[in-house]
CSV table of C-alpha atoms and ligand atoms in Angstrom, one decimal:
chain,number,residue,atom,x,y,z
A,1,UNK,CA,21.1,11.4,12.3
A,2,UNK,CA,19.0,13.8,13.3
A,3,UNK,CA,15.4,13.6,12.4
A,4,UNK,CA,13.5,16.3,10.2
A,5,UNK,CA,10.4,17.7,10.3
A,6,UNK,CA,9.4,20.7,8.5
A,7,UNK,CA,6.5,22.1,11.2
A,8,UNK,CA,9.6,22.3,13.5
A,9,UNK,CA,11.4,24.5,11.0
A,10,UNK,CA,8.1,26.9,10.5
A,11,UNK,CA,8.2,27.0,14.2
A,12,UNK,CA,11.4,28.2,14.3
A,13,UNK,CA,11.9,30.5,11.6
A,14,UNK,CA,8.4,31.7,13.2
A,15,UNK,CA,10.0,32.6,16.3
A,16,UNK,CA,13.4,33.5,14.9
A,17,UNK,CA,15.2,30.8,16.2
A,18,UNK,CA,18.3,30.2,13.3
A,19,UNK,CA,18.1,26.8,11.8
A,20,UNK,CA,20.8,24.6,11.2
A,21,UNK,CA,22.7,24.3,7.8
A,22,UNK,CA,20.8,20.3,8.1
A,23,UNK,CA,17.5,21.4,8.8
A,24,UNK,CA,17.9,23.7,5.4
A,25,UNK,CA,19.6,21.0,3.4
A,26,UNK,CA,16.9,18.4,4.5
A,27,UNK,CA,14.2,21.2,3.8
A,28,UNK,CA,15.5,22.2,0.5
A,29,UNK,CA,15.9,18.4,-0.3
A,30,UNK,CA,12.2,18.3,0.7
A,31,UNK,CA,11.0,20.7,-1.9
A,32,UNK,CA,12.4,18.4,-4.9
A,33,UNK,CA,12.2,15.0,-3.0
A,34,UNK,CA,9.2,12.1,-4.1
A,35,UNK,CA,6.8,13.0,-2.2
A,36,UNK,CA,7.8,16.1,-1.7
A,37,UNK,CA,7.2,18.5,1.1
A,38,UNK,CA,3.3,19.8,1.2
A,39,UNK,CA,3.2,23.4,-0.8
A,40,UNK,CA,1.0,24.8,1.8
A,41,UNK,CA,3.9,23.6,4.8
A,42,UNK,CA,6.4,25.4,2.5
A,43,UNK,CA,4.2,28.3,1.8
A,44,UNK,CA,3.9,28.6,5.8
A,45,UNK,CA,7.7,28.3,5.8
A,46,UNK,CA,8.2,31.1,3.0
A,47,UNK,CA,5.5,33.9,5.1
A,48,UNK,CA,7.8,33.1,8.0
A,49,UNK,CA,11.0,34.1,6.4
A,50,UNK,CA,9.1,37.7,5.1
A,51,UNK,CA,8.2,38.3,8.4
A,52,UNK,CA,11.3,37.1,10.4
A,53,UNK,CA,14.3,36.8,7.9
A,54,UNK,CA,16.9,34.6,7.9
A,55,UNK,CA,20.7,35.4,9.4
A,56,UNK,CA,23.4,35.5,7.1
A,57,UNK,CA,24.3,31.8,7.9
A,58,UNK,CA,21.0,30.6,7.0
A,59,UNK,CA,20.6,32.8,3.3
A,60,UNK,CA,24.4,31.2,2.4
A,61,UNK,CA,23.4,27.4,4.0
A,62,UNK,CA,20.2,27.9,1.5
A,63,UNK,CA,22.0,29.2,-1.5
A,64,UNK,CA,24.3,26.2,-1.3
A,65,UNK,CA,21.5,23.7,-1.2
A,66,UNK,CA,19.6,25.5,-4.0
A,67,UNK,CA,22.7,25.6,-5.6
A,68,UNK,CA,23.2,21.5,-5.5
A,69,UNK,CA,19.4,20.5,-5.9
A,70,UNK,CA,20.6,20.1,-9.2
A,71,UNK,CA,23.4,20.6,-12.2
A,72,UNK,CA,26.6,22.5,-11.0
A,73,UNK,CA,28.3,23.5,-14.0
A,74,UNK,CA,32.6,23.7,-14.3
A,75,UNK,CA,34.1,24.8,-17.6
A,76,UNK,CA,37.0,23.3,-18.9
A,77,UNK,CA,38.1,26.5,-21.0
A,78,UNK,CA,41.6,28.2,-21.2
A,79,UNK,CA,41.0,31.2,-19.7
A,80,UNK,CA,38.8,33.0,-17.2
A,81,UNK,CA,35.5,32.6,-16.8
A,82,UNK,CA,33.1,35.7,-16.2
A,83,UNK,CA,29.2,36.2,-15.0
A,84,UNK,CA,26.8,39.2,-14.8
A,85,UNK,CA,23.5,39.6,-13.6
A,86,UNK,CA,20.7,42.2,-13.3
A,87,UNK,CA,18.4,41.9,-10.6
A,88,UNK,CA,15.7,42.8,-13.5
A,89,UNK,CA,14.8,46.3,-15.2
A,90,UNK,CA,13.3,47.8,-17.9
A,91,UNK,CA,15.4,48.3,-20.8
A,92,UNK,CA,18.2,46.6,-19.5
A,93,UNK,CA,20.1,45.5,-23.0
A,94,UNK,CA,23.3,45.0,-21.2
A,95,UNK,CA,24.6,41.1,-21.6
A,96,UNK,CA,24.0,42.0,-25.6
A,97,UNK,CA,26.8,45.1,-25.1
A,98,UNK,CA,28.8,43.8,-22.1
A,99,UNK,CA,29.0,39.6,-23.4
A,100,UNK,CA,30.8,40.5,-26.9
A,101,UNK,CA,33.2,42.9,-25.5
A,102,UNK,CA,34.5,41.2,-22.4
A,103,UNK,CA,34.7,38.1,-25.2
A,104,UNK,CA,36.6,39.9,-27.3
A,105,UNK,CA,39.4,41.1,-24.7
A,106,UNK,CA,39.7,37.5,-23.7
A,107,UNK,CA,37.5,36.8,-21.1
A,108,UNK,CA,35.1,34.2,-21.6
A,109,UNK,CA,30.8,34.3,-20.7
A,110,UNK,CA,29.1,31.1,-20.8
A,111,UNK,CA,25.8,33.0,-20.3
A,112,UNK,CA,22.5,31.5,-19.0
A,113,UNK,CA,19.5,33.8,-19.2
A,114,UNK,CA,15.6,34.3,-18.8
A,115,UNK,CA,12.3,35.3,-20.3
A,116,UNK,CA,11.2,38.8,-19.2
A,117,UNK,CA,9.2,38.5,-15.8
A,118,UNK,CA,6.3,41.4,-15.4
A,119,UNK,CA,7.1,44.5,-16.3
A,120,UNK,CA,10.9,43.9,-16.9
A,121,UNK,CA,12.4,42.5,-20.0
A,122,UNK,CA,14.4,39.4,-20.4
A,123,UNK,CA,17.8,38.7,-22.2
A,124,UNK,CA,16.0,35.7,-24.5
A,125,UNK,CA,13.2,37.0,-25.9
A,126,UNK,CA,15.2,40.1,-26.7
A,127,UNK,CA,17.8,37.8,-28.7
A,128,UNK,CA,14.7,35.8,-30.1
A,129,UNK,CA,14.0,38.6,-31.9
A,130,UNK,CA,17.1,37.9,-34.2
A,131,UNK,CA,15.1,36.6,-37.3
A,132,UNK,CA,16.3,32.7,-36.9
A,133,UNK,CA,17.9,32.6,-33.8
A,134,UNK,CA,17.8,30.1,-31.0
A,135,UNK,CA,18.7,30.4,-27.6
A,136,UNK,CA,17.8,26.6,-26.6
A,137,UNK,CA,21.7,25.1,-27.1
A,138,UNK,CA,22.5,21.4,-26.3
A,139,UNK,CA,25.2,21.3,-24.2
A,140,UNK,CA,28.1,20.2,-26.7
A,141,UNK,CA,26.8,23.1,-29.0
A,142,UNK,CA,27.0,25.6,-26.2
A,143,UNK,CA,30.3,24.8,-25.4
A,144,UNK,CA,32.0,24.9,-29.2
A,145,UNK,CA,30.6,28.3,-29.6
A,146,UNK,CA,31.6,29.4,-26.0
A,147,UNK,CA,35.3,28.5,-27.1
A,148,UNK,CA,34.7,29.8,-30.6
A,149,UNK,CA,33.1,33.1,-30.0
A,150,UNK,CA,34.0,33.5,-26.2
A,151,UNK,CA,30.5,33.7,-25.5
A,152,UNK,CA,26.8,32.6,-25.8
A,153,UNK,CA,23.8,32.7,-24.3
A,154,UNK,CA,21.6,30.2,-23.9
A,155,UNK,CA,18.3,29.7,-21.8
A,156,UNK,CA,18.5,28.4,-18.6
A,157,UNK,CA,18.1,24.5,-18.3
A,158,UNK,CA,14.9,22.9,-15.8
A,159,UNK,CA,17.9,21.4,-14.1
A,160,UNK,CA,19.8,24.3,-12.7
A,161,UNK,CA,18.8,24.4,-9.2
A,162,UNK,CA,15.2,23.2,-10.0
A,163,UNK,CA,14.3,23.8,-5.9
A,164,UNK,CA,14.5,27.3,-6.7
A,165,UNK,CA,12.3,26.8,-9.7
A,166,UNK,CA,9.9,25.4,-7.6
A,167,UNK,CA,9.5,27.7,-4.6
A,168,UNK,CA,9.9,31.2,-6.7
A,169,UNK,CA,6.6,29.8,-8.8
A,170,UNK,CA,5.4,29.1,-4.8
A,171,UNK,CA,6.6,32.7,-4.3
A,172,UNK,CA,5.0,34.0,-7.0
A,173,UNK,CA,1.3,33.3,-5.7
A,174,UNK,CA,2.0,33.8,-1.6
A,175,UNK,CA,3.0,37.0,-2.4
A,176,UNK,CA,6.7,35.9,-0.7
A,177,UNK,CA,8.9,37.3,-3.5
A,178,UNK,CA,10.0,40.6,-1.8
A,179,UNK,CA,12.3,38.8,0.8
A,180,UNK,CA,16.0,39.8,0.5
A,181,UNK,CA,17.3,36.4,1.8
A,182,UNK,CA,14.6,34.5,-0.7
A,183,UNK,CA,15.8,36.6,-3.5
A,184,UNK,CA,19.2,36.2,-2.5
A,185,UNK,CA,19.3,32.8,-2.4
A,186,UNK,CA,16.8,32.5,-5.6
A,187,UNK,CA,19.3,34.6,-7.7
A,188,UNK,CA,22.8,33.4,-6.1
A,189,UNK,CA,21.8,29.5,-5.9
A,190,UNK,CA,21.7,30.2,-10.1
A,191,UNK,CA,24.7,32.1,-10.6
A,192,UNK,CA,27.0,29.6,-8.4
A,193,UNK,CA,25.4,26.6,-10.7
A,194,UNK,CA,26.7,28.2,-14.0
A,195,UNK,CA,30.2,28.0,-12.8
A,196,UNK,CA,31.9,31.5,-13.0
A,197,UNK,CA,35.3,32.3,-11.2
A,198,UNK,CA,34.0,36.3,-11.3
A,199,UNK,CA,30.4,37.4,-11.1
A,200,UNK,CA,29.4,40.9,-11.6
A,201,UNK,CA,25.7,41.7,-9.8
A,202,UNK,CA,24.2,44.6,-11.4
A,203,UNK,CA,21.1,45.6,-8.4
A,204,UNK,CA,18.2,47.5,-9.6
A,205,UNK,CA,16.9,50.3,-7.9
A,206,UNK,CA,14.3,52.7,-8.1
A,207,UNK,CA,10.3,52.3,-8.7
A,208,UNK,CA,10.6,49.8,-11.7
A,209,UNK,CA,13.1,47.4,-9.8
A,210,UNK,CA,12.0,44.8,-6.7
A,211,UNK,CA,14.2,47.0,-4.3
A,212,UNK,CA,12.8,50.4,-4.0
A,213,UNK,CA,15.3,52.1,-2.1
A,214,UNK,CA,18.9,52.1,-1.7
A,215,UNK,CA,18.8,51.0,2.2
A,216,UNK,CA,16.9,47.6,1.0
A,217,UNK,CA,19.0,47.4,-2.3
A,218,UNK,CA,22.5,47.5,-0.3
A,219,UNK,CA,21.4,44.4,2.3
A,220,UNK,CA,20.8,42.5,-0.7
A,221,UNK,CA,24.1,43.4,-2.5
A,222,UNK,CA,25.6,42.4,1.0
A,223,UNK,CA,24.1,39.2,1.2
A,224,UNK,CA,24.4,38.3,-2.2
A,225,UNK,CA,28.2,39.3,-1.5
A,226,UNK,CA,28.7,36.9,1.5
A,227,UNK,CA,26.6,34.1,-0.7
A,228,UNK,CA,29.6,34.4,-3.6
A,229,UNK,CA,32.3,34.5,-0.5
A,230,UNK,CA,31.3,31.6,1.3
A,231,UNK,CA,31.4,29.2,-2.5
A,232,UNK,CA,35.0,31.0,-2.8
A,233,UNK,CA,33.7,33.3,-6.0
A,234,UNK,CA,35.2,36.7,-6.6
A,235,UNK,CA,32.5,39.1,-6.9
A,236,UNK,CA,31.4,42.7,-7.3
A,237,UNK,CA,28.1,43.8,-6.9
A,238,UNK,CA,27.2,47.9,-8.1
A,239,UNK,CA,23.5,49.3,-7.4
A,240,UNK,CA,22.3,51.1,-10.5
A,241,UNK,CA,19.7,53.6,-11.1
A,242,UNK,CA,16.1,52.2,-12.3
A,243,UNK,CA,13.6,55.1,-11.4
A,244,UNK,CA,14.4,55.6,-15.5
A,245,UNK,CA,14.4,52.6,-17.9
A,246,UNK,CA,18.2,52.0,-18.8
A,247,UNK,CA,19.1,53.5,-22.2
A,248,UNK,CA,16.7,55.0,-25.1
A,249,UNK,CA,14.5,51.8,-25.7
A,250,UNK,CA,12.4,49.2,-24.2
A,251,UNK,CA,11.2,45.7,-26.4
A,252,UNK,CA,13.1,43.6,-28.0
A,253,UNK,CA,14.1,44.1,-31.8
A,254,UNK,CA,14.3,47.5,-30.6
A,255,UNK,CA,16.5,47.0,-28.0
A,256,UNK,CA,19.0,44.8,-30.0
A,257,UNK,CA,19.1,47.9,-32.8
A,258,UNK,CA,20.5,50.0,-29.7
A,259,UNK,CA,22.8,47.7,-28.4
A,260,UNK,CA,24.4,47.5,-32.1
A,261,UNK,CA,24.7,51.3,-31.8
A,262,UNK,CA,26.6,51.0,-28.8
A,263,UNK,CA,28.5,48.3,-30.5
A,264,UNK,CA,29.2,50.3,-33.6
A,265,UNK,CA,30.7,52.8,-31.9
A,266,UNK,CA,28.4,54.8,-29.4
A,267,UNK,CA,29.9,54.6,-25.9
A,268,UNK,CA,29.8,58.5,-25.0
A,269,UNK,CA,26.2,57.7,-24.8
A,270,UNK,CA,24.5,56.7,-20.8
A,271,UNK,CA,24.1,53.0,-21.6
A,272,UNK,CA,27.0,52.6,-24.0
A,273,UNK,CA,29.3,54.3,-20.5
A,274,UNK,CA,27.6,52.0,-18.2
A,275,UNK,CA,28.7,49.1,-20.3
A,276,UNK,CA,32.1,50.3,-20.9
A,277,UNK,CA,32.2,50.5,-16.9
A,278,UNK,CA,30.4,47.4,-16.6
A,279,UNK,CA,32.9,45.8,-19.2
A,280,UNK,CA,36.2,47.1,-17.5
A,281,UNK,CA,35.5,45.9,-13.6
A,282,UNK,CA,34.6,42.5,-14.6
A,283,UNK,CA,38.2,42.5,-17.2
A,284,UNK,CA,39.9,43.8,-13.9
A,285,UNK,CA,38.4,41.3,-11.8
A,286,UNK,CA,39.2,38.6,-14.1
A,287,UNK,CA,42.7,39.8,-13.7
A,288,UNK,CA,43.3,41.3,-17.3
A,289,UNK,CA,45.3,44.7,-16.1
A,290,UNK,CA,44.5,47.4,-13.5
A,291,UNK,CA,41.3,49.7,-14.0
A,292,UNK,CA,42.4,52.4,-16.4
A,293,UNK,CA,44.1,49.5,-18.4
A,294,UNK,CA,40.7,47.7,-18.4
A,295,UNK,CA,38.7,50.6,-19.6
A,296,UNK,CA,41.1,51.2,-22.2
A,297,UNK,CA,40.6,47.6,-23.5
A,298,UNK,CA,37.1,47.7,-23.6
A,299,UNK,CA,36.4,50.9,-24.9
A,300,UNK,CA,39.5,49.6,-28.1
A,301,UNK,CA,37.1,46.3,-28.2
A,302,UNK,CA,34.1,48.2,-29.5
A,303,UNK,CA,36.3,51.0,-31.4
A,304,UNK,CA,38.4,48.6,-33.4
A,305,UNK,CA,34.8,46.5,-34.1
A,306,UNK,CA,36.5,43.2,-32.4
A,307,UNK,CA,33.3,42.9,-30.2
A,308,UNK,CA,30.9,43.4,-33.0
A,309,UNK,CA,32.8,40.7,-34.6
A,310,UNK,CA,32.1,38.4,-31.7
A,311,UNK,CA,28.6,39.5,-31.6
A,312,UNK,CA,27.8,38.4,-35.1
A,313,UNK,CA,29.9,35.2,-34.6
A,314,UNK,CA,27.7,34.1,-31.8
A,315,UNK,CA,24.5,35.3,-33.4
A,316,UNK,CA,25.4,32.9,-36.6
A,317,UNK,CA,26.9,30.1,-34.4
A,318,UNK,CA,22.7,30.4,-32.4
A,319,UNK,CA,21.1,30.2,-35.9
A,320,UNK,CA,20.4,33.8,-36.1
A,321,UNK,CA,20.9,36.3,-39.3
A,322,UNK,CA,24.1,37.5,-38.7
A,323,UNK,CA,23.7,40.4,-40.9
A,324,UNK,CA,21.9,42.4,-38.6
A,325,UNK,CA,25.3,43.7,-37.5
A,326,UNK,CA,25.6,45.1,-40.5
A,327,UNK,CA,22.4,46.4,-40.8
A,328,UNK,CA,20.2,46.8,-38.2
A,329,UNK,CA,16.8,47.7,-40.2
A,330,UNK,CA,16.4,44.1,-40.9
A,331,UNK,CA,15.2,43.8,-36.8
A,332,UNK,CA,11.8,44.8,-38.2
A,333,UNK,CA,9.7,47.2,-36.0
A,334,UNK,CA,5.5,46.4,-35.8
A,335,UNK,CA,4.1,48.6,-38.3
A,336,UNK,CA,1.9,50.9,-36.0
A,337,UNK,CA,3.8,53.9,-35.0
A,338,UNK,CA,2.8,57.1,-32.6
A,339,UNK,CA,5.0,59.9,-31.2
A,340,UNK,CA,3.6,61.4,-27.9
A,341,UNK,CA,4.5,64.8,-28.1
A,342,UNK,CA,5.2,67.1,-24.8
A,343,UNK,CA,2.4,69.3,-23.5
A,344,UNK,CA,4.2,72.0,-22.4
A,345,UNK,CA,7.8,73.6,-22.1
A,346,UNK,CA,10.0,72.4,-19.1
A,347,UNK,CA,11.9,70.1,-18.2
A,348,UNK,CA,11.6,66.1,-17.5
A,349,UNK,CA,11.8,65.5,-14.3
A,350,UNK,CA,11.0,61.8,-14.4
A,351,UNK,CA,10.4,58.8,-16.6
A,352,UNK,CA,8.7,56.1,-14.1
A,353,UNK,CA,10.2,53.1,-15.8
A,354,UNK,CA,7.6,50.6,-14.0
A,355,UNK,CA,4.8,52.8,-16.0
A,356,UNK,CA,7.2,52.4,-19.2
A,357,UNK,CA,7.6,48.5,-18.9
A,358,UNK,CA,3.9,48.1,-18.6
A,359,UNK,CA,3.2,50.3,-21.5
A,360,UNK,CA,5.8,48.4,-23.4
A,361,UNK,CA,3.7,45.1,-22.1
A,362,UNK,CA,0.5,46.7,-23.2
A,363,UNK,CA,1.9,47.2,-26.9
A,364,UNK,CA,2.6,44.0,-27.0
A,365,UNK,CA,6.9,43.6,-26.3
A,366,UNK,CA,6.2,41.2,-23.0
A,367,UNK,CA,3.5,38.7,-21.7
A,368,UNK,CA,0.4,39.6,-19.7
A,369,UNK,CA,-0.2,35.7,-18.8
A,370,UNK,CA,2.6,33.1,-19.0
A,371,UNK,CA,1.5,31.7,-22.5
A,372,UNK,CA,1.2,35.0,-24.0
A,373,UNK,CA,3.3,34.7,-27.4
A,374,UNK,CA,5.5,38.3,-28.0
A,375,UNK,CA,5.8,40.7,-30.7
A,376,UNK,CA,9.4,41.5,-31.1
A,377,UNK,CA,8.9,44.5,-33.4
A,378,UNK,CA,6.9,46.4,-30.5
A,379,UNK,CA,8.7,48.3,-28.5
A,380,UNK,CA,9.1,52.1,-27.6
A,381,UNK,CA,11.8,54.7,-28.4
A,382,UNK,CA,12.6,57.2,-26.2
A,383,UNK,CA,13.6,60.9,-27.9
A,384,UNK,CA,14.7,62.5,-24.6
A,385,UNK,CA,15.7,61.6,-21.2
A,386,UNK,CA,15.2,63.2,-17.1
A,387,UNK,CA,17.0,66.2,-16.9
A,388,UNK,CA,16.3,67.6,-20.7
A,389,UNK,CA,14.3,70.6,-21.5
A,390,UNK,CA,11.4,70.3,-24.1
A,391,UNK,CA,9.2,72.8,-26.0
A,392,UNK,CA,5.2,72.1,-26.1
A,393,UNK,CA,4.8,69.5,-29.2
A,394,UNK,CA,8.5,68.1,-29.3
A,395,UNK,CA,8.9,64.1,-29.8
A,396,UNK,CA,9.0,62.5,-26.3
A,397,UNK,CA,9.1,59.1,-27.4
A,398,UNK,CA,8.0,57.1,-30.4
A,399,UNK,CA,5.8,53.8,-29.5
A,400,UNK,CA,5.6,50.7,-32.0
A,401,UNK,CA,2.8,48.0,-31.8
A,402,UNK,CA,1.0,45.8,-34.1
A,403,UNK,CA,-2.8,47.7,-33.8
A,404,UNK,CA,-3.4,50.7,-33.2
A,405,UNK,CA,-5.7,49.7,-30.0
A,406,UNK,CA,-2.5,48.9,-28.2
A,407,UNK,CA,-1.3,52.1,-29.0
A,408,UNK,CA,-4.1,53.6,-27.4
A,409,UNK,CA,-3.9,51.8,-24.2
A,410,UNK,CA,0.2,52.2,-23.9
A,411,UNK,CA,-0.8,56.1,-24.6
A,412,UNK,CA,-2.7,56.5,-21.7
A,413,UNK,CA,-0.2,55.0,-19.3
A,414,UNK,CA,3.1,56.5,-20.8
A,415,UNK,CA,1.4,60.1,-20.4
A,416,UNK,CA,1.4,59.3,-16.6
A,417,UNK,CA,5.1,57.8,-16.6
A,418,UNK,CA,6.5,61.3,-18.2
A,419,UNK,CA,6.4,64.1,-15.8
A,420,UNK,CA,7.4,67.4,-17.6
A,421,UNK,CA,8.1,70.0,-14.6
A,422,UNK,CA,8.8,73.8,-14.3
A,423,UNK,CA,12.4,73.5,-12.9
A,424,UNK,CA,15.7,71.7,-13.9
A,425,UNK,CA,15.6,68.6,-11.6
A,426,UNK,CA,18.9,67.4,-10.0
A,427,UNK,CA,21.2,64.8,-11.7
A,428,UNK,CA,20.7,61.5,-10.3
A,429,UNK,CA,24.1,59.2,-11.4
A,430,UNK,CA,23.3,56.0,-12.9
A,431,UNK,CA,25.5,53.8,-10.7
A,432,UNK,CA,25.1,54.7,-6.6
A,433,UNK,CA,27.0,52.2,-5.2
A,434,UNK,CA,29.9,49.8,-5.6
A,435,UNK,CA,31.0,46.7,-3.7
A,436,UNK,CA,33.4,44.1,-3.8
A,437,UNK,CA,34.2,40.7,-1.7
B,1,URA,N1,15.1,37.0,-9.8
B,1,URA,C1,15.2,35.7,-9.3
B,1,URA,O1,15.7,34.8,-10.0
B,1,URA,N2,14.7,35.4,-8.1
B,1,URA,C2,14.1,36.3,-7.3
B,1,URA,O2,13.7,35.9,-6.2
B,1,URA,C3,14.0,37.6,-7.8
B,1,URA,C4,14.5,37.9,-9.0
């Protein structure tokens, strides 16, 4: 065999010479192995992928060996099994919407999901904020309520591809996390571990996502594409708007209160279409009718309350109060509340949502430092969205945090992140692109 050596690989990544699906096994085996390879060798190797890529051959060889640094996961379950993930946004409720409806038309979502990172919120600590329940399942536990309720979600185990775990925290303080093949094969490597026949990717673009433009946000749908083809996985991968936070709120309590609005009925709103949409490609793709049929499904789902149903039966089966569905003022709200009010008439013409997840930070919703503890209660509401007219003095948005100094700060930064303009501005659609493998 071959031998290894990892100054060879920086060398060659250096000068864009492609390295061979061994050399990235043995360097991915390297990251995990006793005694592992040096951080500052694979820190070297990282700042020579930003600046010379990887071909498509390399991202899929070190997807797969992410992938198998640890647990693969195969469900032994009697009917299709179904993924989504978001590439990260602000206000991005839509596992809580999507999860219970696909469940209820028969399609099953063993769901593994993270803490918010930065500015952008995470699926757990917006569940978290369901007085009493717990999103850390043992596996025999997930599994029941998977076949029970068709879905859970529970946070993602240290050993699902743990190599990845280890270079993104490298990542994280290189400054190497804006690398399309690193992300690709930091997000795919954890989506082919949790097992799913059909995996929906939902890619952020726009100022408050890690692509900024649509150019950069389509070569990492494609490579993410080939990733799924190569591990035989059907997938679809749509690019979706995030120069506005999705939906009316941002936090957590807050933004469980609006996914039970959508669930209760409220799909003719933005976010309760998207998930509609959302809901009927991965029912298609998981082979439950044609499009229209799909739609049809998901939209009787929510109508006939069959996904609420599941919603509550999962929240119960994770420990949480199940009456929320019932009543959704028992996700209390901190007691500080401000409305920031519009300064003149005109129209808004733009609602940075990177400015609106740091505000939301600021009152207190995410974490400045990895210890910080949240408050689920804080959060804000928005009372208008781009493209609506407003008088001087009508209700932008409502903010909620636990003192009123956080208000203050979140204030300051949210009058930046709302641009009120003379003219109409265009329409920008929520999804800009679809693809499928
Ligand atoms: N999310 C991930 O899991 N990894 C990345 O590299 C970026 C976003």
């Amino acid at each position: 065999m071959a031998a290894f050596h990892i100054g060879e690989c920086i060398r060659k990544t250096k000068q864009r010479i492609p390295l061979s699906e061994f050399e990235i096994r043995q360097l991915v085996h390297g990251i995990t192995a006793e005694p592992p390879i040096p951080d500052y060798q694979l820190a070297a190797w990282l700042m020579a992928v930003c600046f010379s890529g990887l071909n498509d051959a390399e991202t899929a060889a070190l997807t797969m060996a992410m992938r198998d640094s640890g647990q693969v996961m195969r469900w032994e379950l009697d009917g299709p099994v179904a993924d989504k993930h978001s590439t990260g946004g602000v206000g991005d409720k839509t596992t809580l919407i999507l999860a219970p409806i696909v469940a209820a038309c028969g399609v099953y979502m063993p769901k593994m999901s993270g803490r918010g990172l930065g500015h952008t919120g995470g699926t757990i600590d917006k569940l978290e904020s369901i007085p009493g329940l717990s999103t850390e399942l043992v596996p025999d536990d997930f599994l029941s309520l998977v076949k029970k309720a068709g879905f859970a979600v529970a946070m993602q185990t240290g050993n699902l591809a743990p190599a990845d775990k280890k270079l993104y925290a490298l990542r994280d303080v290189t400054e190497t996390v804006d690398s399309i093949p690193l992300i690709c094969a930091s997000i795919m490597s954890k989506k082919l571990a949790t097992g799913a026949d059909h995996i929906l990717l939902d890619v952020k673009v726009g100022s408050g996502a890690f692509m900024k433009n649509d150019a950069d946000a389509a070569e990492l749908a494609r490579r993410m594409l080939a990733a799924a083809n190569a591990d035989g996985r059907d997938c679809t991968a749509i690019l979706t708007d995030m120069d506005r936070p999705l939906g009316m709120c941002v936090g957590n309590a807050i933004e469980v209160q609006e996914a039970l609005e959508v669930l209760s009925g409220d799909i003719a709103s933005e976010l309760g279409g998207f998930c509609i949409t959302l809901a009927a490609e991965l029912l298609r793709m998981a082979g439950r009718g044609s499009q229209a049929e799909c739609l049809a499904m998901a939209e009787k789902a929510v109508a006939s309350g069959a996904a609420m149903e599941r919603f509550a039966m999962m929240i119960a089966g994770q420990g949480g109060d199940a009456r929320i569905t019932d009543n959704s003022a028992l996700l209390k709200l901190s007691s500080c509340m401000r409305t920031l009010k519009a300064e003149r008439n005109g129209w808004i013409s733009a609602m940075h949502s990177e400015e609106i997840g740091r505000a939301a930070v600021l009152l207190g919703a995410g974490r400045m430092t990895k210890a910080d503890a949240i408050d689920y209660g804080a959060g804000i509401r928005l009372c208008c969205k781009n493209g609506d007219a407003v008088r001087q003095g009508d209700v932008v948005l409502k903010m909620y945090a636990a003192k009123e100094s956080q208000l203050d700060e979140a204030e300051a930064m949210l009058r930046q992140a709302i641009v009120i303009a003379a003219e109409q501005p265009p329409t920008v659609p929520l999804i800009h692109q679809h693809y499928s493998n």
